[in-house]
mmCIF file of C-alpha atoms in Angstrom:
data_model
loop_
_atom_site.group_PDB
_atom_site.id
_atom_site.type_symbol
_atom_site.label_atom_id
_atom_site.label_comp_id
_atom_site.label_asym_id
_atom_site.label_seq_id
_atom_site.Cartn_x
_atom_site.Cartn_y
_atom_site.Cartn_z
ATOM 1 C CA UNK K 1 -3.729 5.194 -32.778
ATOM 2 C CA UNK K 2 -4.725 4.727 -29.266
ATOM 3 C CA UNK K 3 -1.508 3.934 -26.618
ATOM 4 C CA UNK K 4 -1.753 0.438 -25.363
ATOM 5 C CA UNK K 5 -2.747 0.163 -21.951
ATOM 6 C CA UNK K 6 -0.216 -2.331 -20.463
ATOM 7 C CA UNK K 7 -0.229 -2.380 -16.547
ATOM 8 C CA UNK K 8 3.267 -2.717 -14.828
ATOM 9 C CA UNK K 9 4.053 -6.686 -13.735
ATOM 10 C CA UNK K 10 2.027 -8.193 -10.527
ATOM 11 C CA UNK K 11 -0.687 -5.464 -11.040
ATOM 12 C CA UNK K 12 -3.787 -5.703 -8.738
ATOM 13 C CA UNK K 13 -6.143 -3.412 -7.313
ATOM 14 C CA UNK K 14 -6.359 -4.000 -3.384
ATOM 15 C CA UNK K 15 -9.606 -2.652 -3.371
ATOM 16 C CA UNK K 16 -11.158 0.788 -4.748
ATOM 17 C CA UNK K 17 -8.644 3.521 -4.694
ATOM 18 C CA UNK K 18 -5.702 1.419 -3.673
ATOM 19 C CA UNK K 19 -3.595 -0.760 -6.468
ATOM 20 C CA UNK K 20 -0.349 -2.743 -6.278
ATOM 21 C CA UNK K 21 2.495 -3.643 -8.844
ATOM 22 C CA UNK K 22 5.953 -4.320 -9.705
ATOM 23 C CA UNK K 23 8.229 -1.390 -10.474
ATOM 24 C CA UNK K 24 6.497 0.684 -13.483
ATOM 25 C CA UNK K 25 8.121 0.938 -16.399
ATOM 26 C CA UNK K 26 7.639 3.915 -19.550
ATOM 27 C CA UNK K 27 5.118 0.991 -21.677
ATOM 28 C CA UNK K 28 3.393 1.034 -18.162
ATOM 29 C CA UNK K 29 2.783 5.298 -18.019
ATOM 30 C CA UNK K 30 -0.396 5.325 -20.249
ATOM 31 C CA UNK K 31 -1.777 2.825 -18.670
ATOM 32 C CA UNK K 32 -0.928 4.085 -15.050
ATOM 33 C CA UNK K 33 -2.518 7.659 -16.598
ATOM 34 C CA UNK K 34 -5.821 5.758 -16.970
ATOM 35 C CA UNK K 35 -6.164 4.946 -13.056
ATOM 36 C CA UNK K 36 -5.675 8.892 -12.361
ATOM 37 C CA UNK K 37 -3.343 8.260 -9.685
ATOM 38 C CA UNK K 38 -2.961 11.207 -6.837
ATOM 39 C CA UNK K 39 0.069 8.867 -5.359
ATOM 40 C CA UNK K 40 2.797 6.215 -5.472
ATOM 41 C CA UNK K 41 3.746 4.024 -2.122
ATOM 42 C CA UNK K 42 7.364 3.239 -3.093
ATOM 43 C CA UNK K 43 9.188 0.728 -1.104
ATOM 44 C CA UNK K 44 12.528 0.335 -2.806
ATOM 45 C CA UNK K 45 16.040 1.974 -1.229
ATOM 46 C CA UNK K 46 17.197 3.056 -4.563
ATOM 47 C CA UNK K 47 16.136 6.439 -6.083
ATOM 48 C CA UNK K 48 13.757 6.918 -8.707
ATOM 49 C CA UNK K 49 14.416 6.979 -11.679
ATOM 50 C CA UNK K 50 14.214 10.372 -13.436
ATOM 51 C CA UNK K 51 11.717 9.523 -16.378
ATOM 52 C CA UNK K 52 9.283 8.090 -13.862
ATOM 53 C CA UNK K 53 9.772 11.592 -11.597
ATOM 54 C CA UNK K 54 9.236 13.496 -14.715
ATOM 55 C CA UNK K 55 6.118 11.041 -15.410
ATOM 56 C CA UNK K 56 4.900 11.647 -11.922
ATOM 57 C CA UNK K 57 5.346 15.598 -12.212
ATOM 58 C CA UNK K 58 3.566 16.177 -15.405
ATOM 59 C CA UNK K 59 0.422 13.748 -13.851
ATOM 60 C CA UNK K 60 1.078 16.035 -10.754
ATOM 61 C CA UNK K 61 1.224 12.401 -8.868
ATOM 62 C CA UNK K 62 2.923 12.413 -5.067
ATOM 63 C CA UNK K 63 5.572 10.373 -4.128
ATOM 64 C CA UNK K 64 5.950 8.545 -1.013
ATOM 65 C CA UNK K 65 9.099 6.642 -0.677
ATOM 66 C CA UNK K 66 9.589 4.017 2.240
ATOM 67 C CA UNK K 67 12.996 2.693 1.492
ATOM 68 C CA UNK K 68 12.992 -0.948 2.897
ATOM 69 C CA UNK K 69 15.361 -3.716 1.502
ATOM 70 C CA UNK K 70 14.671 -6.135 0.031
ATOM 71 C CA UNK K 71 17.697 -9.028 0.285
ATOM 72 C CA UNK K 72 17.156 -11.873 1.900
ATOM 73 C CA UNK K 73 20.763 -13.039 2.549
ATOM 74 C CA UNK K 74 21.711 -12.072 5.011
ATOM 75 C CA UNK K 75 17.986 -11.201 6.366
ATOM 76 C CA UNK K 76 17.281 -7.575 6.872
ATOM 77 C CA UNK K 77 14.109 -7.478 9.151
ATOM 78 C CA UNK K 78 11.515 -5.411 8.000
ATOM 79 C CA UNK K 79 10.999 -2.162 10.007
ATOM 80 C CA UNK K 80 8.033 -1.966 11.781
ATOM 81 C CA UNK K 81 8.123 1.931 11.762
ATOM 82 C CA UNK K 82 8.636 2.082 8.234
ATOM 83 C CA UNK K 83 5.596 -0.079 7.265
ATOM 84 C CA UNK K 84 3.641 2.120 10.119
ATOM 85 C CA UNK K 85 4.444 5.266 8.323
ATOM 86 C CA UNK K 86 3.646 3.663 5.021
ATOM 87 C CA UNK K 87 0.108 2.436 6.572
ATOM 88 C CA UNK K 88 -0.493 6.280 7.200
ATOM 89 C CA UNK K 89 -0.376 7.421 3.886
ATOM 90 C CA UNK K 90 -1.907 4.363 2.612
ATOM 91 C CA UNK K 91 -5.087 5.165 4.890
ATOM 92 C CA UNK K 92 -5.012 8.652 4.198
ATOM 93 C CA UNK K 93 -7.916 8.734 1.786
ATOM 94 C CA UNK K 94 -6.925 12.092 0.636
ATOM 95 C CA UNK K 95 -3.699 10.143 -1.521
ATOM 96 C CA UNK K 96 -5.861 7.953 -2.874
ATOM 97 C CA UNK K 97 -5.806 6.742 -6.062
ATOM 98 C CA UNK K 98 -2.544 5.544 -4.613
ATOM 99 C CA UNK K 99 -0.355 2.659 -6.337
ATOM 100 C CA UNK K 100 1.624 0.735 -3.946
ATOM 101 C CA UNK K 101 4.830 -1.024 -5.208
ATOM 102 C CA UNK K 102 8.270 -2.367 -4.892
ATOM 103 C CA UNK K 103 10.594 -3.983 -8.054
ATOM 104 C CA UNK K 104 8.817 -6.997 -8.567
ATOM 105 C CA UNK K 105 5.405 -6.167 -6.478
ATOM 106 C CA UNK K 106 6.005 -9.270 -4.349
ATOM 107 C CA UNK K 107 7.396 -9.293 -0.946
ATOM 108 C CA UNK K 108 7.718 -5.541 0.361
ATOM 109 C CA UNK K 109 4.150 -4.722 -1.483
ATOM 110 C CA UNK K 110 3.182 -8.239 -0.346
ATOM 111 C CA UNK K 111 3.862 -7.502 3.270
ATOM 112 C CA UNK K 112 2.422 -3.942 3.364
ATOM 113 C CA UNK K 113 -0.716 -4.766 1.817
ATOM 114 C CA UNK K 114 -0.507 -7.838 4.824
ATOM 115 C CA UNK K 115 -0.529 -5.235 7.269
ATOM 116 C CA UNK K 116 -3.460 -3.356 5.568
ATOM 117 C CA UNK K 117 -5.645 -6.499 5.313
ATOM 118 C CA UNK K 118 -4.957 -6.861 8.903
ATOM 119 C CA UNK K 119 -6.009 -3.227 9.514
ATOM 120 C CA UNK K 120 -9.296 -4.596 7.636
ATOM 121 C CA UNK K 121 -9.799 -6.993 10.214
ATOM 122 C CA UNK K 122 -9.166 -10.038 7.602
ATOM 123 C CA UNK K 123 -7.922 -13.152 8.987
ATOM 124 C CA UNK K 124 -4.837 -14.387 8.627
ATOM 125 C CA UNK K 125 -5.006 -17.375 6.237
ATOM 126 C CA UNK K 126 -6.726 -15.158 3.793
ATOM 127 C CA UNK K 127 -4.079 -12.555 4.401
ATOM 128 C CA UNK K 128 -1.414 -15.253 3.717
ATOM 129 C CA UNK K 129 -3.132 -16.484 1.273
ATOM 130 C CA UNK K 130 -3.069 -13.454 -0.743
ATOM 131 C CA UNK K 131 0.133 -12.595 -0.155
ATOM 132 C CA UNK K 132 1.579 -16.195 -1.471
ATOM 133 C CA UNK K 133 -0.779 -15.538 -4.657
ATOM 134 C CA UNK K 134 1.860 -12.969 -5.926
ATOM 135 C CA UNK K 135 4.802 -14.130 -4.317
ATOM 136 C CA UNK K 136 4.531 -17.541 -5.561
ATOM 137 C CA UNK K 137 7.034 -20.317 -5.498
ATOM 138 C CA UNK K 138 9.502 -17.418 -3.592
ATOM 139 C CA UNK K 139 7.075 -17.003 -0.850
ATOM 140 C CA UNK K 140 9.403 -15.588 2.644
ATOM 141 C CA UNK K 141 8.615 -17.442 5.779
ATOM 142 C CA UNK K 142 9.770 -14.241 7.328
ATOM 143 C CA UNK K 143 7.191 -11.992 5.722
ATOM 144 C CA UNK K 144 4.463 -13.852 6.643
ATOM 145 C CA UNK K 145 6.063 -13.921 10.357
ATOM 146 C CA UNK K 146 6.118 -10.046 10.040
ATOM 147 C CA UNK K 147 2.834 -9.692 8.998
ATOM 148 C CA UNK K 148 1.768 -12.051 11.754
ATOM 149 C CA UNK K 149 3.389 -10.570 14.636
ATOM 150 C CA UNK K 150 2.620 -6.975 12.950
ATOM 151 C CA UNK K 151 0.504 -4.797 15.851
ATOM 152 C CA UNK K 152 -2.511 -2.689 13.857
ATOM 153 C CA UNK K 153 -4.000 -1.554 17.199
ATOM 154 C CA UNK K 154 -2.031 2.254 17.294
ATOM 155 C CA UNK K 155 -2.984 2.458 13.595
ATOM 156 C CA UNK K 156 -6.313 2.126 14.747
ATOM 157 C CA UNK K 157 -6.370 5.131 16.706
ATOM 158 C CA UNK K 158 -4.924 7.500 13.973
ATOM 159 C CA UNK K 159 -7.477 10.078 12.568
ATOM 160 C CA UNK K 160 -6.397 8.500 8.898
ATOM 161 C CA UNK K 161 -7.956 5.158 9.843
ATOM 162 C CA UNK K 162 -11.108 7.386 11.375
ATOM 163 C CA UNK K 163 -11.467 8.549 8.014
ATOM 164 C CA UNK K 164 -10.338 5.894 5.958
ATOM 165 C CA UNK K 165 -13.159 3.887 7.643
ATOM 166 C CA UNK K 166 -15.683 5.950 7.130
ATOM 167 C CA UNK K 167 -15.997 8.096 4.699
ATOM 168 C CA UNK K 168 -13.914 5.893 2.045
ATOM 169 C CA UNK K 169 -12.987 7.066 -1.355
ATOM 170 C CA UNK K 170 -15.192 8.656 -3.866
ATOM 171 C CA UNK K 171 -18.460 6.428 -3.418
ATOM 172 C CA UNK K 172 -20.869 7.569 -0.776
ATOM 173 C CA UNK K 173 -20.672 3.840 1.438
ATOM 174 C CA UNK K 174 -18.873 3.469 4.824
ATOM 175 C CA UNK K 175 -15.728 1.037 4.964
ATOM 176 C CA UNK K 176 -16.300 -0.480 8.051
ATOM 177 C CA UNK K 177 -12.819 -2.340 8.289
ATOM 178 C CA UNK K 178 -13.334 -3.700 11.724
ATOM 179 C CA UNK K 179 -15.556 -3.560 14.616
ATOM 180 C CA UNK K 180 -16.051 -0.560 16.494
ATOM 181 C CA UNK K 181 -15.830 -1.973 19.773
ATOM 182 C CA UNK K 182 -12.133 -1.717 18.819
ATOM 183 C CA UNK K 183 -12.132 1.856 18.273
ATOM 184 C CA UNK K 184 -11.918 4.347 21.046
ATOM 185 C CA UNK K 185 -13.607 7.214 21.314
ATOM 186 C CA UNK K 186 -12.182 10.098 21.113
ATOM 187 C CA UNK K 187 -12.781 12.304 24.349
ATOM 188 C CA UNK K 188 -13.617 15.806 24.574
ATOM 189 C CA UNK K 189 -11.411 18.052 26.869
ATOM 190 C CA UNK K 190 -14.113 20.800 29.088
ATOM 191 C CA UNK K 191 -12.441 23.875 28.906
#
C-alpha cells in the first residue's frame, strides 16, 4: 500500500522550486519526500521538533531557521534583517527545492513570500492580494505595512539575486524578476 500523500495545511508552491505551508506534521513527511526538498525556511522562535530533524536528516534536507514571532498583542515588529537574511537563502538557487513555513503558513510565510514577490517586481495589490488569500479573515494590517515599506533594492545587488534571476532552477529559461535597468553592473577592478 502506497503512503498517502497529504501536504502540510496552507500548502502552495510560490513558483518552481519554492513552496509554502503551515508547520509539517509526520502524515505530511511522505508527501514532503515527493517534492525532494534540498531545504526548509523556518520562521518560528521555538525549536524543532526532533522527529521532523530526524525527518530532515535522513532526506539529508537543510535547515534554515529565522526565528521571528509571531504574537500580535502586544505587536512585535517584524525584523527587517531577519526577513533580509531569509530572502538570501530563499534566492539562493542552490537550496532550492526549498519549503518556506511558519505554524499556520499565514502571516510570517505570508510576509516573506511579500517581500519575494516584491523582489519579482510584482505590484503591490497582487502582492496583497496573495498574501490575504492565505491569511484570510485574520489578515494583519501590519504585515501588509511591512511588506509595503519593505526596501528590495540591496537584495538586488546580492550575487544570489544575480543568479536567482538568471539561471533559475533546473529548467534551462531565464527568470527575469525585474528590469535590468535596476541592476548594476558589477565593475571590474584593473589591477
Amino acid at each position: 500500500m502506497e503512503p498517502s500523500l497529504e501536504p502540510p495545511t496552507n500548502f502552495a508552491m510560490v513558483e518552481e522550486g519554492i513552496y509554502r505551508s503551515g508547520f509539517p506534521r509526520p502524515v505530511n513527511f511522505p508527501f514532503l519526500r515527493s517534492l525532494q526538498l534540498r531545504s526548509i525556511v523556518y520562521l518560528c522562535t521555538e525549536p524543532y521538533p526532533e522527529e521532523n530533524l530526524s525527518f530532515l536528516r535522513l532526506q539529508n534536507i537543510r535547515l534554515f531557521q529565522f526565528g521571528i514571532e509571531g504574537k500580535t498583542e502586544p505587536f512585535v515588529p517584524i525584523p527587517r534583517e531577519t526577513i533580509t537574511e531569509a530572502l538570501k537563502v530563499l534566492i539562493d538557487v542552490r537550496n532550492h527545492p526549498v519549503l518556506i513555513h511558519c505554524k499556520r503558513g499565514k502571516h510570517r510565510t505570508g510576509s516573506l513570500v511579500g517581500c519575494l514577490r516584491k523582489l519579482q517586481g510584482w505590484c503591490l495589490s497582487s502582492v496583497f492580494e496573495e498574501y490575504q488569500l492565505f491569511a484570510g479573515a485574520k489578515s494583519r494590517v501590519t504585515d501588509m505595512r511591512f511588506i509595503e515599506t519593505f526596501d528590495v533594492t540591496q537584495l538586488r545587488q546580492c550575487p544570489y539575486s544575480v543568479i536567482y534571476r538568471y539561471q533559475g532552477y533546473s529548467s534551462n529559461k531565464r527568470r527575469l524578476m525585474y528590469g535590468e535597468e535596476s541592476v548594476q553592473k558589477p565593475q571590474v577592478a584593473s589591477s
